[in-house]
Amino acid sequence: MTAGLVANALPSALILPALTRRQPQNLGRSCRWRTPSSDAVAVTFDDGPDVETLRTLDVLEHLGLRATFFALGSQLQSHPGIAKEIRTRGHELATHGYAHRHHLLTRPSAIRQDLDRAVEAHREVLDEAPRFFRPPYGQLALASVLEARRRGLEPVLWSTWGKEWVDTDDAAVLGRIGAGLRPGTILLLHDNDVSCPPGTGDRTRSLLRPIAGLLEARGLRGVALGELLCDRGRP
Ligand SMILES: [Zn+2]
């Protein structure tokens, strides 16, 4: 279950750029937080892509939302066409590792191997290297940080979630999400049941409309992480 083991005490500032100095080949892609006046909220989905991701793309298009999909390497290889469709429809793909391993329970050599396979799958399917990396369960070991840094990956967790994979009370999930929505928020969602209980993906898709309503009511836009975090066109 994704993030099911993550304690509520997780810090709210959950990007770790200082720990993952970019590799020289990535210097042209420098990222940093936008100013607090930004109206952007990053919408992110973990664990896919899966067959039901196609339905997610239709909902996102209908609602005018952009998103980042933190893909598992194993899922990319199982659904390469869907991964390409995500990008074709204007969204972003990042990596969630290859096999959804809990890094605090994984040997450094296995973390290294998992990230190697994840990056390789990303390159194989999408012909590009991933920029952002979200560790399964939101748990980073020292080896995760070092190995991510070696590959030019920027670890990104999240700043708010609805816990839709453990809470079937839609009002409670939306209340949790609504309490955390503000400029610069990174929202964690799951649009599939790959590592979550059955029905999670369907429930998430049904919640996207009210989530879009919350964003609109607060003058916020749902965007991909690259737009929230990166300095496109800035000096
Ligand atoms: Zn996950």
GROMACS .gro file of C-alpha atoms and ligand atoms in nm:
model
  236
    1MET     CA    1   0.000   0.000   0.000
    2THR     CA    2   0.165   0.319  -0.112
    3ALA     CA    3   0.259   0.554   0.166
    4GLY     CA    4   0.058   0.341   0.404
    5LEU     CA    5   0.359   0.310   0.628
    6VAL     CA    6   0.435   0.680   0.626
    7ALA     CA    7   0.384   0.841   0.961
    8ASN     CA    8   0.171   1.152   0.993
    9ALA     CA    9   0.474   1.324   1.131
   10LEU     CA   10   0.626   1.362   0.786
   11PRO     CA   11   0.763   1.712   0.736
   12SER     CA   12   0.561   1.941   0.514
   13ALA     CA   13   0.853   2.069   0.307
   14LEU     CA   14   0.922   1.759   0.109
   15ILE     CA   15   1.162   1.832  -0.169
   16LEU     CA   16   1.526   1.774  -0.098
   17PRO     CA   17   1.727   1.966  -0.356
   18ALA     CA   18   2.017   2.030  -0.122
   19LEU     CA   19   2.076   1.658  -0.084
   20THR     CA   20   2.077   1.585  -0.454
   21ARG     CA   21   2.309   1.825  -0.627
   22ARG     CA   22   2.238   1.796  -0.995
   23GLN     CA   23   2.478   1.628  -1.228
   24PRO     CA   24   2.653   1.853  -1.481
   25GLN     CA   25   2.433   1.735  -1.768
   26ASN     CA   26   2.128   1.859  -1.579
   27LEU     CA   27   2.248   2.205  -1.492
   28GLY     CA   28   2.035   2.354  -1.766
   29ARG     CA   29   1.725   2.219  -1.592
   30SER     CA   30   1.770   2.404  -1.265
   31CYS     CA   31   1.467   2.388  -1.041
   32ARG     CA   32   1.359   2.571  -0.730
   33TRP     CA   33   1.039   2.662  -0.552
   34ARG     CA   34   0.835   2.928  -0.721
   35THR     CA   35   0.740   3.233  -0.518
   36PRO     CA   36   0.451   3.192  -0.272
   37SER     CA   37   0.242   3.415  -0.495
   38SER     CA   38   0.232   3.142  -0.755
   39ASP     CA   39  -0.113   2.997  -0.811
   40ALA     CA   40   0.023   2.652  -0.897
   41VAL     CA   41  -0.054   2.326  -0.718
   42ALA     CA   42   0.122   2.011  -0.838
   43VAL     CA   43  -0.115   1.719  -0.889
   44THR     CA   44   0.071   1.388  -0.867
   45PHE     CA   45  -0.025   1.023  -0.906
   46ASP     CA   46   0.184   0.730  -0.786
   47ASP     CA   47   0.234   0.365  -0.882
   48GLY     CA   48   0.110   0.354  -1.242
   49PRO     CA   49   0.077   0.362  -1.525
   50ASP     CA   50  -0.200   0.104  -1.539
   51VAL     CA   51  -0.483   0.034  -1.783
   52GLU     CA   52  -0.715   0.258  -1.581
   53THR     CA   53  -0.475   0.550  -1.623
   54LEU     CA   54  -0.634   0.610  -1.963
   55ARG     CA   55  -0.959   0.695  -1.784
   56THR     CA   56  -0.767   0.928  -1.555
   57LEU     CA   57  -0.629   1.111  -1.858
   58ASP     CA   58  -0.981   1.168  -1.991
   59VAL     CA   59  -1.095   1.311  -1.657
   60LEU     CA   60  -0.791   1.537  -1.629
   61GLU     CA   61  -0.847   1.668  -1.980
   62HIS     CA   62  -1.213   1.736  -1.908
   63LEU     CA   63  -1.125   1.927  -1.592
   64GLY     CA   64  -0.832   2.116  -1.742
   65LEU     CA   65  -0.577   1.976  -1.498
   66ARG     CA   66  -0.215   1.888  -1.564
   67ALA     CA   67  -0.035   1.628  -1.353
   68THR     CA   68   0.284   1.435  -1.287
   69PHE     CA   69   0.274   1.056  -1.287
   70PHE     CA   70   0.537   0.890  -1.067
   71ALA     CA   71   0.568   0.569  -1.263
   72LEU     CA   72   0.709   0.236  -1.152
   73GLY     CA   73   0.964   0.101  -1.398
   74SER     CA   74   0.786  -0.234  -1.396
   75GLN     CA   75   0.457  -0.066  -1.490
   76LEU     CA   76   0.624   0.138  -1.764
   77GLN     CA   77   0.747  -0.183  -1.922
   78SER     CA   78   0.403  -0.344  -1.890
   79HIS     CA   79   0.220  -0.042  -2.038
   80PRO     CA   80   0.458   0.150  -2.263
   81GLY     CA   81   0.180   0.279  -2.487
   82ILE     CA   82  -0.009   0.426  -2.190
   83ALA     CA   83   0.310   0.590  -2.065
   84LYS     CA   84   0.358   0.759  -2.401
   85GLU     CA   85  -0.006   0.862  -2.404
   86ILE     CA   86   0.042   1.035  -2.067
   87ARG     CA   87   0.312   1.251  -2.224
   88THR     CA   88   0.120   1.304  -2.547
   89ARG     CA   89  -0.172   1.439  -2.345
   90GLY     CA   90   0.055   1.704  -2.192
   91HIS     CA   91   0.143   1.549  -1.857
   92GLU     CA   92   0.477   1.467  -1.699
   93LEU     CA   93   0.634   1.136  -1.605
   94ALA     CA   94   0.873   1.088  -1.317
   95THR     CA   95   1.005   0.776  -1.146
   96HIS     CA   96   0.878   0.591  -0.839
   97GLY     CA   97   1.154   0.329  -0.861
   98TYR     CA   98   1.123  -0.003  -1.039
   99ALA     CA   99   0.950  -0.247  -0.803
  100HIS     CA  100   0.795  -0.040  -0.523
  101ARG     CA  101   1.056  -0.135  -0.267
  102HIS     CA  102   1.057   0.017   0.082
  103HIS     CA  103   1.404   0.169   0.087
  104LEU     CA  104   1.445   0.155   0.464
  105LEU     CA  105   1.399  -0.221   0.441
  106THR     CA  106   1.620  -0.268   0.137
  107ARG     CA  107   1.995  -0.325   0.112
  108PRO     CA  108   2.194  -0.043  -0.051
  109SER     CA  109   2.298  -0.273  -0.335
  110ALA     CA  110   1.933  -0.354  -0.405
  111ILE     CA  111   1.838   0.016  -0.394
  112ARG     CA  112   2.112   0.081  -0.648
  113GLN     CA  113   1.984  -0.198  -0.868
  114ASP     CA  114   1.622  -0.083  -0.838
  115LEU     CA  115   1.707   0.274  -0.939
  116ASP     CA  116   1.923   0.150  -1.226
  117ARG     CA  117   1.633  -0.057  -1.357
  118ALA     CA  118   1.388   0.230  -1.305
  119VAL     CA  119   1.599   0.480  -1.501
  120GLU     CA  120   1.668   0.221  -1.770
  121ALA     CA  121   1.296   0.147  -1.810
  122HIS     CA  122   1.218   0.519  -1.828
  123ARG     CA  123   1.479   0.570  -2.101
  124GLU     CA  124   1.369   0.257  -2.286
  125VAL     CA  125   1.001   0.354  -2.296
  126LEU     CA  126   1.016   0.732  -2.311
  127ASP     CA  127   1.360   0.792  -2.460
  128GLU     CA  128   1.452   1.035  -2.184
  129ALA     CA  129   1.584   1.027  -1.829
  130PRO     CA  130   1.347   1.099  -1.541
  131ARG     CA  131   1.407   1.420  -1.346
  132PHE     CA  132   1.202   1.370  -1.030
  133PHE     CA  133   1.206   1.064  -0.802
  134ARG     CA  134   0.954   0.979  -0.532
  135PRO     CA  135   1.057   0.683  -0.316
  136PRO     CA  136   0.785   0.425  -0.241
  137TYR     CA  137   0.618   0.490   0.097
  138GLY     CA  138   0.793   0.828   0.099
  139GLN     CA  139   1.088   0.665   0.271
  140LEU     CA  140   1.444   0.760   0.179
  141ALA     CA  141   1.747   0.573   0.308
  142LEU     CA  142   2.091   0.732   0.290
  143ALA     CA  143   2.164   0.506  -0.006
  144SER     CA  144   1.847   0.635  -0.178
  145VAL     CA  145   1.969   0.994  -0.152
  146LEU     CA  146   2.321   0.913  -0.268
  147GLU     CA  147   2.208   0.692  -0.555
  148ALA     CA  148   1.949   0.948  -0.665
  149ARG     CA  149   2.215   1.216  -0.663
  150ARG     CA  150   2.448   1.003  -0.874
  151ARG     CA  151   2.175   0.972  -1.137
  152GLY     CA  152   2.072   1.339  -1.134
  153LEU     CA  153   1.733   1.255  -0.981
  154GLU     CA  154   1.562   1.506  -0.753
  155PRO     CA  155   1.371   1.339  -0.467
  156VAL     CA  156   1.024   1.490  -0.425
  157LEU     CA  157   0.772   1.373  -0.169
  158TRP     CA  158   0.448   1.566  -0.113
  159SER     CA  159   0.296   1.828   0.114
  160THR     CA  160  -0.064   1.713   0.131
  161TRP     CA  161  -0.266   1.398   0.072
  162GLY     CA  162  -0.617   1.267   0.112
  163LYS     CA  163  -0.521   0.913   0.219
  164GLU     CA  164  -0.781   0.791  -0.028
  165TRP     CA  165  -0.624   0.445  -0.023
  166VAL     CA  166  -0.710   0.387   0.343
  167ASP     CA  167  -1.010   0.617   0.396
  168THR     CA  168  -1.331   0.544   0.204
  169ASP     CA  169  -1.508   0.849   0.349
  170ASP     CA  170  -1.497   1.089   0.054
  171ALA     CA  171  -1.585   1.392   0.267
  172ALA     CA  172  -1.297   1.317   0.502
  173VAL     CA  173  -1.057   1.269   0.210
  174LEU     CA  174  -1.164   1.597   0.050
  175GLY     CA  175  -1.144   1.774   0.385
  176ARG     CA  176  -0.788   1.655   0.428
  177ILE     CA  177  -0.694   1.765   0.078
  178GLY     CA  178  -0.873   2.096   0.110
  179ALA     CA  179  -0.692   2.176   0.433
  180GLY     CA  180  -0.361   2.148   0.253
  181LEU     CA  181  -0.432   2.325  -0.075
  182ARG     CA  182  -0.240   2.647  -0.112
  183PRO     CA  183   0.008   2.791  -0.363
  184GLY     CA  184   0.301   2.552  -0.395
  185THR     CA  185   0.122   2.245  -0.259
  186ILE     CA  186   0.228   1.905  -0.390
  187LEU     CA  187  -0.078   1.678  -0.379
  188LEU     CA  188  -0.035   1.300  -0.359
  189LEU     CA  189  -0.300   1.080  -0.520
  190HIS     CA  190  -0.328   0.725  -0.659
  191ASP     CA  191  -0.523   0.665  -0.979
  192ASN     CA  192  -0.477   0.288  -0.977
  193ASP     CA  193  -0.486  -0.020  -0.755
  194VAL     CA  194  -0.134  -0.142  -0.835
  195SER     CA  195  -0.015  -0.106  -0.474
  196CYS     CA  196  -0.340   0.013  -0.317
  197PRO     CA  197  -0.661  -0.168  -0.217
  198PRO     CA  198  -0.909  -0.250  -0.495
  199GLY     CA  199  -1.126   0.046  -0.593
  200THR     CA  200  -0.874   0.313  -0.499
  201GLY     CA  201  -0.824   0.430  -0.858
  202ASP     CA  202  -1.196   0.459  -0.926
  203ARG     CA  203  -1.250   0.653  -0.605
  204THR     CA  204  -0.965   0.889  -0.684
  205ARG     CA  205  -1.107   0.960  -1.030
  206SER     CA  206  -1.447   1.037  -0.878
  207LEU     CA  207  -1.278   1.284  -0.643
  208LEU     CA  208  -1.097   1.475  -0.916
  209ARG     CA  209  -1.398   1.689  -1.001
  210PRO     CA  210  -1.447   1.816  -0.641
  211ILE     CA  211  -1.070   1.861  -0.612
  212ALA     CA  212  -1.078   2.074  -0.929
  213GLY     CA  213  -1.363   2.269  -0.769
  214LEU     CA  214  -1.154   2.335  -0.459
  215LEU     CA  215  -0.867   2.457  -0.674
  216GLU     CA  216  -1.089   2.685  -0.879
  217ALA     CA  217  -1.258   2.829  -0.572
  218ARG     CA  218  -0.918   2.929  -0.435
  219GLY     CA  219  -0.784   3.063  -0.764
  220LEU     CA  220  -0.535   2.778  -0.794
  221ARG     CA  221  -0.425   2.577  -1.098
  222GLY     CA  222  -0.344   2.207  -1.109
  223VAL     CA  223  -0.010   2.166  -1.287
  224ALA     CA  224   0.276   1.922  -1.334
  225LEU     CA  225   0.571   1.936  -1.095
  226GLY     CA  226   0.804   2.073  -1.358
  227GLU     CA  227   0.588   2.381  -1.387
  228LEU     CA  228   0.566   2.425  -1.011
  229LEU     CA  229   0.932   2.369  -0.932
  230CYS     CA  230   1.132   2.472  -1.236
  231ASP     CA  231   1.247   2.806  -1.360
  232ARG     CA  232   1.125   2.793  -1.714
  233GLY     CA  233   1.217   3.115  -1.886
  234ARG     CA  234   1.347   3.275  -1.570
  235PRO     CA  235   1.690   3.438  -1.545
  236ZN      ZN  236   0.377   0.404  -0.428
   0.00000   0.00000   0.00000
